[in-house]
Tab-separated table of C-alpha atoms in Angstrom:
chain	number	residue	atom	x	y	z
A	17	MET	CA	64.299	2.348	130.373
A	18	VAL	CA	64.975	5.886	131.450
A	19	GLU	CA	68.873	7.596	131.970
A	20	THR	CA	69.739	9.142	134.808
A	21	PRO	CA	71.110	12.312	134.223
A	22	LYS	CA	74.549	12.902	135.386
A	23	GLN	CA	75.629	15.795	137.716
A	24	ASP	CA	77.474	17.653	134.777
A	25	GLY	CA	73.891	17.902	132.991
A	26	SER	CA	74.770	15.537	130.538
A	27	ALA	CA	73.019	12.233	129.553
A	28	ALA	CA	74.524	8.712	130.291
A	29	GLY	CA	75.330	7.435	126.814
A	30	ALA	CA	75.141	10.696	125.084
A	31	PRO	CA	77.885	11.180	122.461
A	32	PRO	CA	80.525	14.025	124.105
A	33	LYS	CA	80.481	17.712	123.143
A	34	ASP	CA	82.579	19.008	120.413
A	35	GLY	CA	85.901	19.519	120.913
A	36	ALA	CA	86.140	17.396	124.235
A	37	ALA	CA	88.226	13.942	123.738
A	38	ALA	CA	90.430	11.429	125.968
A	39	GLY	CA	93.225	13.243	127.425
A	40	GLY	CA	92.175	16.358	126.244
A	41	SER	CA	94.242	15.786	123.182
A	42	GLY	CA	91.565	17.469	120.827
A	43	ALA	CA	90.698	20.277	123.096
A	44	ARG	CA	90.524	24.053	121.618
A	45	PRO	CA	93.021	26.333	122.479
A	46	GLU	CA	91.936	28.851	124.879
A	47	ALA	CA	92.019	32.556	123.671
A	48	LYS	CA	94.654	34.636	124.315
A	49	ALA	CA	93.905	37.741	127.202
A	50	PRO	CA	93.888	40.722	125.917
A	51	PRO	CA	97.102	43.059	127.000
A	52	LYS	CA	96.479	44.927	130.476
A	53	GLN	CA	95.667	48.135	129.503
A	54	ASN	CA	97.039	51.096	131.541
A	55	PRO	CA	94.940	52.899	134.040
A	56	VAL	CA	96.038	56.115	133.057
A	57	PHE	CA	94.075	55.098	129.660
A	58	LYS	CA	91.339	53.494	131.388
A	59	MET	CA	90.706	56.020	133.987
A	60	MET	CA	90.189	58.377	130.899
A	61	GLY	CA	87.876	56.099	128.662
A	62	LEU	CA	90.283	55.175	126.153
A	63	PRO	CA	89.541	51.744	124.670
A	64	ASN	CA	92.445	49.567	124.629
A	65	PHE	CA	94.271	49.730	121.280
A	66	ARG	CA	96.167	47.167	120.052
A	67	TRP	CA	99.519	47.933	118.138
A	68	ARG	CA	99.040	46.829	114.294
A	69	LEU	CA	100.072	47.534	110.701
A	70	PRO	CA	98.480	50.811	109.194
A	71	SER	CA	95.877	49.816	106.418
A	72	ARG	CA	96.600	50.140	102.385
A	73	ASN	CA	94.310	53.632	102.676
A	74	TRP	CA	95.749	54.234	105.543
A	75	MET	CA	99.445	54.191	104.087
A	76	ILE	CA	98.175	56.436	101.218
A	77	PHE	CA	97.348	58.864	103.769
A	78	LEU	CA	100.504	59.181	105.870
A	79	THR	CA	102.691	59.212	102.909
A	80	VAL	CA	101.404	62.154	101.031
A	81	VAL	CA	100.677	63.928	104.329
A	82	GLY	CA	104.451	62.913	105.677
A	83	SER	CA	105.872	63.947	102.274
A	84	TRP	CA	104.579	67.422	101.860
A	85	THR	CA	104.953	68.463	105.611
A	86	THR	CA	108.614	67.307	105.520
A	87	ALA	CA	108.622	69.574	102.212
A	88	VAL	CA	107.380	72.666	103.329
A	89	VAL	CA	109.492	72.234	106.742
A	90	TYR	CA	112.678	71.963	104.876
A	91	ASP	CA	112.138	74.521	102.196
A	92	ARG	CA	111.055	76.804	105.448
A	93	ARG	CA	113.728	76.120	107.448
A	94	GLU	CA	116.409	76.755	104.236
A	95	LYS	CA	114.484	79.509	103.648
A	96	LYS	CA	115.315	81.398	107.120
A	97	ARG	CA	118.768	80.431	106.785
A	98	ILE	CA	119.489	82.207	103.076
A	99	GLN	CA	117.789	85.567	104.635
A	100	LYS	CA	119.606	85.379	107.686
A	101	LYS	CA	122.900	84.431	105.535
A	102	TRP	CA	121.979	87.933	103.453
A	103	CYS	CA	120.997	89.776	106.494
A	104	ASP	CA	124.207	89.092	108.156
A	105	LEU	CA	126.227	90.378	105.110
A	106	VAL	CA	125.068	94.024	105.743
A	107	SER	CA	123.867	94.014	109.350
A	108	ASP	CA	127.316	95.935	110.332
A	109	ILE	CA	126.143	99.233	107.864
A	110	ALA	CA	123.181	99.465	111.097
A	111	GLN	CA	126.221	100.114	113.284
A	112	GLN	CA	127.887	102.751	111.532
A	113	THR	CA	128.112	106.131	112.913
A	114	VAL	CA	125.901	109.168	111.075
A	115	ASN	CA	127.248	112.595	111.078
A	116	THR	CA	124.708	114.785	113.045
A	117	ARG	CA	125.205	117.612	109.663
A	118	GLU	CA	123.903	114.760	107.567
A	119	LEU	CA	121.297	112.708	106.472
A	120	PRO	CA	120.946	109.197	106.556
A	121	ARG	CA	120.178	107.091	102.861
A	122	THR	CA	116.809	106.834	102.019
A	123	ILE	CA	115.448	104.628	99.185
A	124	ASN	CA	112.334	104.611	97.432
A	125	VAL	CA	110.225	101.506	97.375
A	126	ILE	CA	107.870	100.872	94.501
A	127	LEU	CA	104.416	98.641	94.961
A	128	ALA	CA	102.291	98.812	91.929
A	129	ALA	CA	99.628	95.788	92.691
A	130	PRO	CA	99.345	92.653	90.402
A	131	PRO	CA	96.814	92.922	87.340
A	132	GLY	CA	93.909	90.784	88.797
A	133	ASP	CA	94.840	91.061	92.416
A	134	SER	CA	95.104	93.553	94.971
A	135	LEU	CA	97.974	95.822	96.552
A	136	ALA	CA	97.892	93.365	99.548
A	137	ALA	CA	99.644	91.188	97.538
A	138	SER	CA	102.953	93.481	96.582
A	139	GLN	CA	103.211	94.622	100.219
A	140	ILE	CA	102.973	91.089	101.604
A	141	TYR	CA	105.701	90.064	99.013
A	142	PHE	CA	107.740	93.414	99.313
A	143	LYS	CA	107.071	92.374	103.453
A	144	GLU	CA	108.483	88.928	103.447
A	145	TYR	CA	111.336	88.843	100.924
A	146	VAL	CA	112.501	92.428	100.560
A	147	LYS	CA	112.128	94.206	104.010
A	148	PRO	CA	114.207	91.799	106.400
A	149	VAL	CA	117.436	92.735	104.216
A	150	LEU	CA	116.628	96.097	104.419
A	151	VAL	CA	115.675	96.641	108.135
A	152	ALA	CA	118.981	94.494	109.139
A	153	ALA	CA	120.943	97.438	107.555
A	154	ALA	CA	118.988	100.093	109.269
A	155	LEU	CA	117.871	101.882	105.995
A	156	GLU	CA	115.345	103.835	105.598
A	157	TYR	CA	112.902	103.449	102.732
A	158	ASP	CA	109.850	105.714	101.451
A	159	LEU	CA	107.154	103.562	99.694
A	160	ILE	CA	105.084	105.028	96.761
A	161	GLN	CA	102.400	102.348	95.750
A	162	GLY	CA	99.872	102.202	92.850
A	163	ARG	CA	97.087	100.653	92.925
A	164	ARG	CA	95.450	100.822	90.067
A	165	GLU	CA	97.074	100.703	86.205
A	166	GLY	CA	98.932	104.393	86.038
A	167	ASP	CA	99.278	105.561	89.958
A	168	VAL	CA	102.642	104.567	89.920
A	169	ARG	CA	103.979	106.407	86.603
A	170	TYR	CA	101.638	109.317	88.275
A	171	GLY	CA	103.406	108.776	91.695
A	172	VAL	CA	106.891	108.992	90.002
A	173	ALA	CA	105.858	112.020	87.582
A	174	GLU	CA	104.745	113.882	89.981
A	175	GLN	CA	108.093	113.387	92.387
A	176	ILE	CA	110.294	114.324	89.600
A	177	ARG	CA	107.939	117.479	88.528
A	178	ARG	CA	108.187	118.591	92.597
A	179	LEU	CA	112.137	118.058	92.267
A	180	ARG	CA	112.683	120.343	89.185
A	181	ARG	CA	110.303	122.803	90.738
A	182	LYS	CA	112.473	122.663	94.007
A	183	LYS	CA	115.536	123.799	91.777
A	184	GLY	CA	113.867	126.824	89.916
A	185	GLU	CA	112.873	125.056	86.894
A	186	LYS	CA	109.996	126.521	84.899
A	187	GLY	CA	107.633	124.984	82.347
A	188	ASP	CA	108.372	125.759	79.014
A	189	ALA	CA	105.384	127.945	76.603
A	190	LYS	CA	102.669	126.090	74.839
A	191	GLN	CA	103.982	125.419	71.361
A	192	GLU	CA	101.924	125.890	68.027
A	193	GLY	CA	100.146	123.521	66.625
A	194	GLU	CA	99.665	121.716	70.392
A	195	GLU	CA	96.493	120.291	71.101
A	196	GLU	CA	94.588	121.753	74.038
A	197	PRO	CA	94.218	119.250	76.503
A	198	GLN	CA	91.212	118.021	77.524
A	199	PRO	CA	89.869	119.340	81.473
A	200	ASP	CA	90.204	117.030	84.116
A	201	THR	CA	90.179	117.541	87.718
A	202	GLU	CA	93.655	119.369	87.987
A	203	GLN	CA	92.736	122.078	85.222
A	204	LEU	CA	89.048	122.510	87.246
A	205	LEU	CA	91.133	122.801	90.295
A	206	ASP	CA	93.992	125.560	88.526
A	207	ALA	CA	90.356	127.497	87.261
A	208	PHE	CA	88.761	127.346	90.749
A	209	ARG	CA	92.282	128.925	92.030
A	210	GLN	CA	92.349	131.662	89.639
A	211	MET	CA	88.974	132.864	90.574
A	212	THR	CA	89.809	132.826	94.090
A	213	GLY	CA	93.260	134.821	93.771
A	214	VAL	CA	95.672	131.946	94.821
A	215	TYR	CA	97.781	131.118	91.849
A	216	ALA	CA	99.928	127.856	91.580
A	217	ALA	CA	104.224	128.608	90.920
A	218	PRO	CA	105.346	128.295	87.401
A	219	GLY	CA	107.223	124.478	87.249
A	220	VAL	CA	107.439	121.997	84.141
A	221	LYS	CA	105.251	120.602	81.457
A	222	ALA	CA	102.880	118.391	82.830
A	223	TYR	CA	103.386	115.359	80.114
A	224	ILE	CA	105.122	114.612	77.159
A	225	PRO	CA	103.873	111.578	74.849
A	226	THR	CA	106.462	109.633	73.457
A	227	SER	CA	106.345	110.893	70.395
A	228	ALA	CA	108.300	113.979	71.365
A	229	TYR	CA	111.442	112.058	73.283
A	230	SER	CA	113.920	112.599	70.822
A	231	SER	CA	112.610	116.459	70.105
A	232	ALA	CA	111.928	117.667	73.569
A	233	GLN	CA	114.807	119.944	75.235
A	234	LEU	CA	116.658	118.053	78.372
A	235	SER	CA	116.896	119.573	81.612
A	236	PRO	CA	119.707	121.356	82.295
A	237	TYR	CA	119.537	119.976	86.152
A	238	THR	CA	119.889	116.438	84.850
A	239	PRO	CA	122.810	114.760	86.399
A	240	ASN	CA	125.085	112.937	84.657
A	241	ILE	CA	124.468	109.549	86.318
A	242	LEU	CA	120.724	108.769	87.401
A	243	GLU	CA	120.220	107.020	90.617
A	244	PRO	CA	120.532	103.050	90.554
A	245	SER	CA	117.540	101.103	90.444
A	246	GLN	CA	116.520	97.555	90.635
A	247	PRO	CA	113.709	95.333	89.677
A	248	PHE	CA	112.016	92.507	91.812
A	249	HIS	CA	110.482	89.902	89.913
A	250	GLN	CA	107.567	89.049	91.366
A	251	TYR	CA	105.921	85.580	90.540
A	252	HIS	CA	102.127	86.097	90.940
A	253	LEU	CA	100.088	83.023	89.716
A	254	LEU	CA	96.284	83.628	89.283
A	255	GLY	CA	93.728	80.615	87.716
A	256	PHE	CA	93.292	76.950	88.354
A	257	LEU	CA	95.044	76.031	85.653
A	258	LYS	CA	98.188	77.241	87.276
A	259	THR	CA	97.772	75.218	90.669
A	260	PRO	CA	100.760	72.334	89.876
A	261	ILE	CA	103.224	75.564	89.315
A	262	ARG	CA	101.673	77.754	92.501
A	263	MET	CA	102.540	74.685	94.350
A	264	TRP	CA	106.139	74.356	92.991
A	265	HIS	CA	106.542	78.049	94.323
A	266	PHE	CA	105.183	77.400	97.002
A	267	LEU	CA	107.920	74.423	98.217
A	268	ASN	CA	110.334	76.279	96.411
A	269	GLN	CA	110.529	79.792	98.525
A	270	ARG	CA	114.000	79.128	99.557
A	271	LYS	CA	114.858	80.281	95.517
A	272	LEU	CA	113.012	83.108	95.757
A	273	ALA	CA	114.601	84.837	99.192
A	274	ASP	CA	118.072	84.029	97.666
A	275	GLU	CA	117.143	85.767	94.609
A	276	CYS	CA	115.794	88.811	96.106
A	277	GLY	CA	117.992	88.877	98.973
A	278	ARG	CA	120.952	89.048	96.521
A	279	GLN	CA	118.715	92.243	95.223
A	280	ALA	CA	118.223	93.364	98.247
A	281	ALA	CA	122.087	93.286	99.511
A	282	ALA	CA	123.237	94.675	96.333
A	283	VAL	CA	120.845	97.902	97.048
A	284	VAL	CA	121.661	98.207	100.420
A	285	LEU	CA	125.830	97.788	99.766
A	286	ALA	CA	124.985	100.347	96.754
A	287	ALA	CA	126.662	98.063	93.822
A	288	TYR	CA	125.841	99.185	90.787
A	289	ARG	CA	126.551	99.377	86.972
A	290	PRO	CA	125.531	100.735	84.073
A	291	TYR	CA	122.201	99.026	82.287
A	292	HIS	CA	123.387	97.189	78.831
A	293	GLU	CA	122.551	98.298	75.645
A	294	SER	CA	122.711	96.152	72.252
A	295	GLN	CA	122.039	96.308	68.481
A	296	ALA	CA	119.104	94.976	67.303
A	297	ASP	CA	118.806	95.034	63.611
A	298	ASP	CA	115.328	94.138	61.923
A	299	SER	CA	115.354	93.289	57.933
A	300	LEU	CA	111.900	94.377	55.807
A	301	THR	CA	111.739	91.830	53.436
A	302	SER	CA	109.161	93.022	50.214
A	303	SER	CA	108.951	91.781	46.794
A	304	SER	CA	111.693	93.565	45.360
A	305	PRO	CA	114.842	91.834	45.228
A	306	SER	CA	116.987	94.675	47.932
A	307	SER	CA	116.079	94.216	51.309
A	308	GLU	CA	116.177	97.465	53.294
A	309	GLN	CA	117.629	96.702	57.006
A	310	THR	CA	117.324	99.302	59.791
A	311	HIS	CA	119.203	99.444	63.012
A	312	HIS	CA	117.975	99.989	66.397
A	313	GLN	CA	119.089	100.540	70.258
A	314	SER	CA	117.834	97.947	72.838
A	315	TRP	CA	118.198	98.403	76.169
A	316	GLU	CA	117.952	96.292	79.107
A	317	GLN	CA	114.855	98.302	80.445
A	318	GLN	CA	113.184	97.216	77.998
A	319	THR	CA	112.879	93.759	78.370
A	320	VAL	CA	113.841	93.346	82.374
A	321	ASN	CA	110.333	92.463	83.487
A	322	GLU	CA	108.939	90.688	80.373
A	323	VAL	CA	109.532	87.395	82.327
A	324	ASP	CA	106.643	89.001	85.084
A	325	GLU	CA	104.379	90.011	82.166
A	326	LEU	CA	104.335	86.146	81.037
A	327	THR	CA	102.419	85.141	84.397
A	328	TRP	CA	99.782	87.679	83.980
A	329	VAL	CA	96.187	86.937	83.890
A	330	LYS	CA	94.483	86.937	80.430
A	331	SER	CA	91.873	89.604	80.631
A	332	VAL	CA	94.719	92.126	80.976
A	333	ARG	CA	95.378	91.534	77.531
A	334	LYS	CA	91.803	91.465	76.294
A	335	PRO	CA	90.517	95.212	74.789
A	336	LYS	CA	88.606	97.155	76.769
A	337	LYS	CA	84.831	98.203	76.230
A	338	ILE	CA	84.392	100.786	78.271
A	339	ASP	CA	86.826	104.265	78.681
A	340	GLU	CA	88.889	102.816	75.766
A	341	SER	CA	90.483	105.979	75.372
A	342	LYS	CA	92.138	106.282	77.949
A	343	GLU	CA	96.162	105.278	77.281
A	344	ARG	CA	96.708	101.460	78.245
A	345	ILE	CA	99.926	101.839	80.572
A	346	TRP	CA	100.209	97.596	81.353
A	347	MET	CA	100.097	96.693	77.742
A	348	ALA	CA	102.438	99.695	75.738
A	349	ASP	CA	105.648	99.239	74.750
A	350	VAL	CA	108.520	100.943	76.858
A	351	VAL	CA	109.881	103.761	75.053
A	352	LEU	CA	113.258	105.163	76.407
A	353	ASP	CA	115.097	108.230	75.574
A	354	GLN	CA	118.847	107.688	74.250
A	355	ARG	CA	119.671	110.483	76.354
A	356	ILE	CA	117.829	109.362	79.773
A	357	ALA	CA	118.566	105.369	79.320
A	358	SER	CA	122.280	105.882	78.870
A	359	ARG	CA	122.385	107.741	82.980
A	360	MET	CA	120.754	105.324	84.692
A	361	ARG	CA	122.408	102.584	86.507
A	362	ARG	CA	121.151	99.248	88.370
A	363	PHE	CA	122.054	97.711	91.482
A	364	GLU	CA	124.536	94.628	91.293
A	365	LEU	CA	125.908	92.635	93.894
A	366	ASP	CA	130.036	92.645	93.845
A	367	PRO	CA	131.587	89.182	92.916
A	368	GLU	CA	133.827	89.685	96.366
A	369	GLU	CA	130.427	90.291	98.266
A	370	GLU	CA	128.655	87.507	97.001
A	371	ALA	CA	131.269	85.406	97.770
A	372	ARG	CA	131.712	86.449	101.124
A	373	ALA	CA	127.965	85.897	101.622
A	374	ALA	CA	128.487	82.602	100.517
A	375	ARG	CA	131.105	82.001	103.036
A	376	ILE	CA	128.987	83.112	105.890
A	377	GLY	CA	126.152	80.650	104.606
A	378	GLU	CA	128.732	77.603	104.990
A	379	GLY	CA	129.250	78.508	108.608
A	380	LYS	CA	133.116	79.047	107.136
A	381	GLU	CA	132.827	83.011	108.382
A	382	GLN	CA	130.763	85.685	110.430
A	383	GLY	CA	129.177	88.913	109.815
A	384	ARG	CA	131.523	92.510	110.464
A	385	ALA	CA	128.462	93.362	112.939
A	386	VAL	CA	130.241	93.651	116.280
A	387	GLN	CA	127.692	91.186	118.829
A	388	PRO	CA	126.057	93.046	121.752
A	389	ILE	CA	126.917	92.131	124.744
A	390	ASP	CA	124.253	91.143	127.550
A	391	LEU	CA	125.239	92.994	130.716
A	392	GLU	CA	123.100	91.331	132.776
A	393	LYS	CA	125.145	87.988	132.350
A	394	GLN	CA	127.600	90.279	133.223
A	395	GLN	CA	129.171	90.153	136.934
A	396	SER	CA	129.256	93.250	138.601
A	397	ILE	CA	133.210	94.442	140.262
A	398	VAL	CA	132.740	97.327	142.438
A	399	GLY	CA	136.379	96.532	143.657
A	400	ASN	CA	137.501	98.033	147.123
A	401	LEU	CA	135.043	100.292	148.062
A	402	ASP	CA	137.821	101.743	150.968
A	403	ASP	CA	139.868	102.643	147.752
A	404	ALA	CA	140.361	105.605	146.954
A	405	ASP	CA	141.385	104.996	143.878
A	406	ALA	CA	138.746	102.353	143.274
């Protein structure tokens, strides 16, 4: 007996397909149609995305990137706000008039390359943290840059010698028992000048060893108070193991901007104090029951840059195999003459000015500078042209 197939293609008497039941009670639910895509995105060829929660890996990535970005943005915003506070504190000095017969105040800025790096690091540091305050006060400055070890000392010493020659001071005669210095470039140049008949003007002695400071004669032109100075700490770290510390400094540039802005404002406002002096005791113990105790003076200038020395690379402290006869200035102890150290001064901001800067930062007080008037926004008043008095 042959069964006749039905119109839907199924044979008569065959069992029903899966999901087909009487009355449709067991029918499979139809799949929900995908949401309608934006025609603009469809014309651009973008797929039809469906919003859903990111996976675990994406959550970790977004959390790390978002936290780092938030910390950087917050730090840079606070850095600009702090720098603006110190710039507003000294901006009124730029509007002060200067007599035509007087020269504007000029300061000397000494930049030295950090050990293990180039001079560009110090230049960027000065341009980013110190220069904005000097520019806000319209203060002129001269740069003394040192690319190698000893360049800064040579540049400053030559500037002092030039000033002493200008005042008419002559050099001392050669003392008895003094060793003849080795010929260098300057001596060869002087010998060539003598051969050609060109003689240099008499000047001060080129170099005095630190051991001869106590017996050296002080220049009669030495002022009672020397020009103030201000050291700036540069947190310049090198090395792979110091990466976490560099990351911390990268996220806290606002603190460095506050410190440098305060010191630069003290330089602009010319507020200074004497360098501190302390008495240090050294007990020299020996096998004998009696102990000898000595007292020596310790000046603030000798320890002011110890924080920076801790961040130097290890290669600076290693002995050099080449040119061991040359002096190691970076690792040498700071030796001061008491007659000079007692006359040195250091810039320090007054408490009144620091309190005013805090009020400016909080928005409770405005800077003393007069805001410029925008003439383009002002309406021009012509008046009555027919009136002769107008």
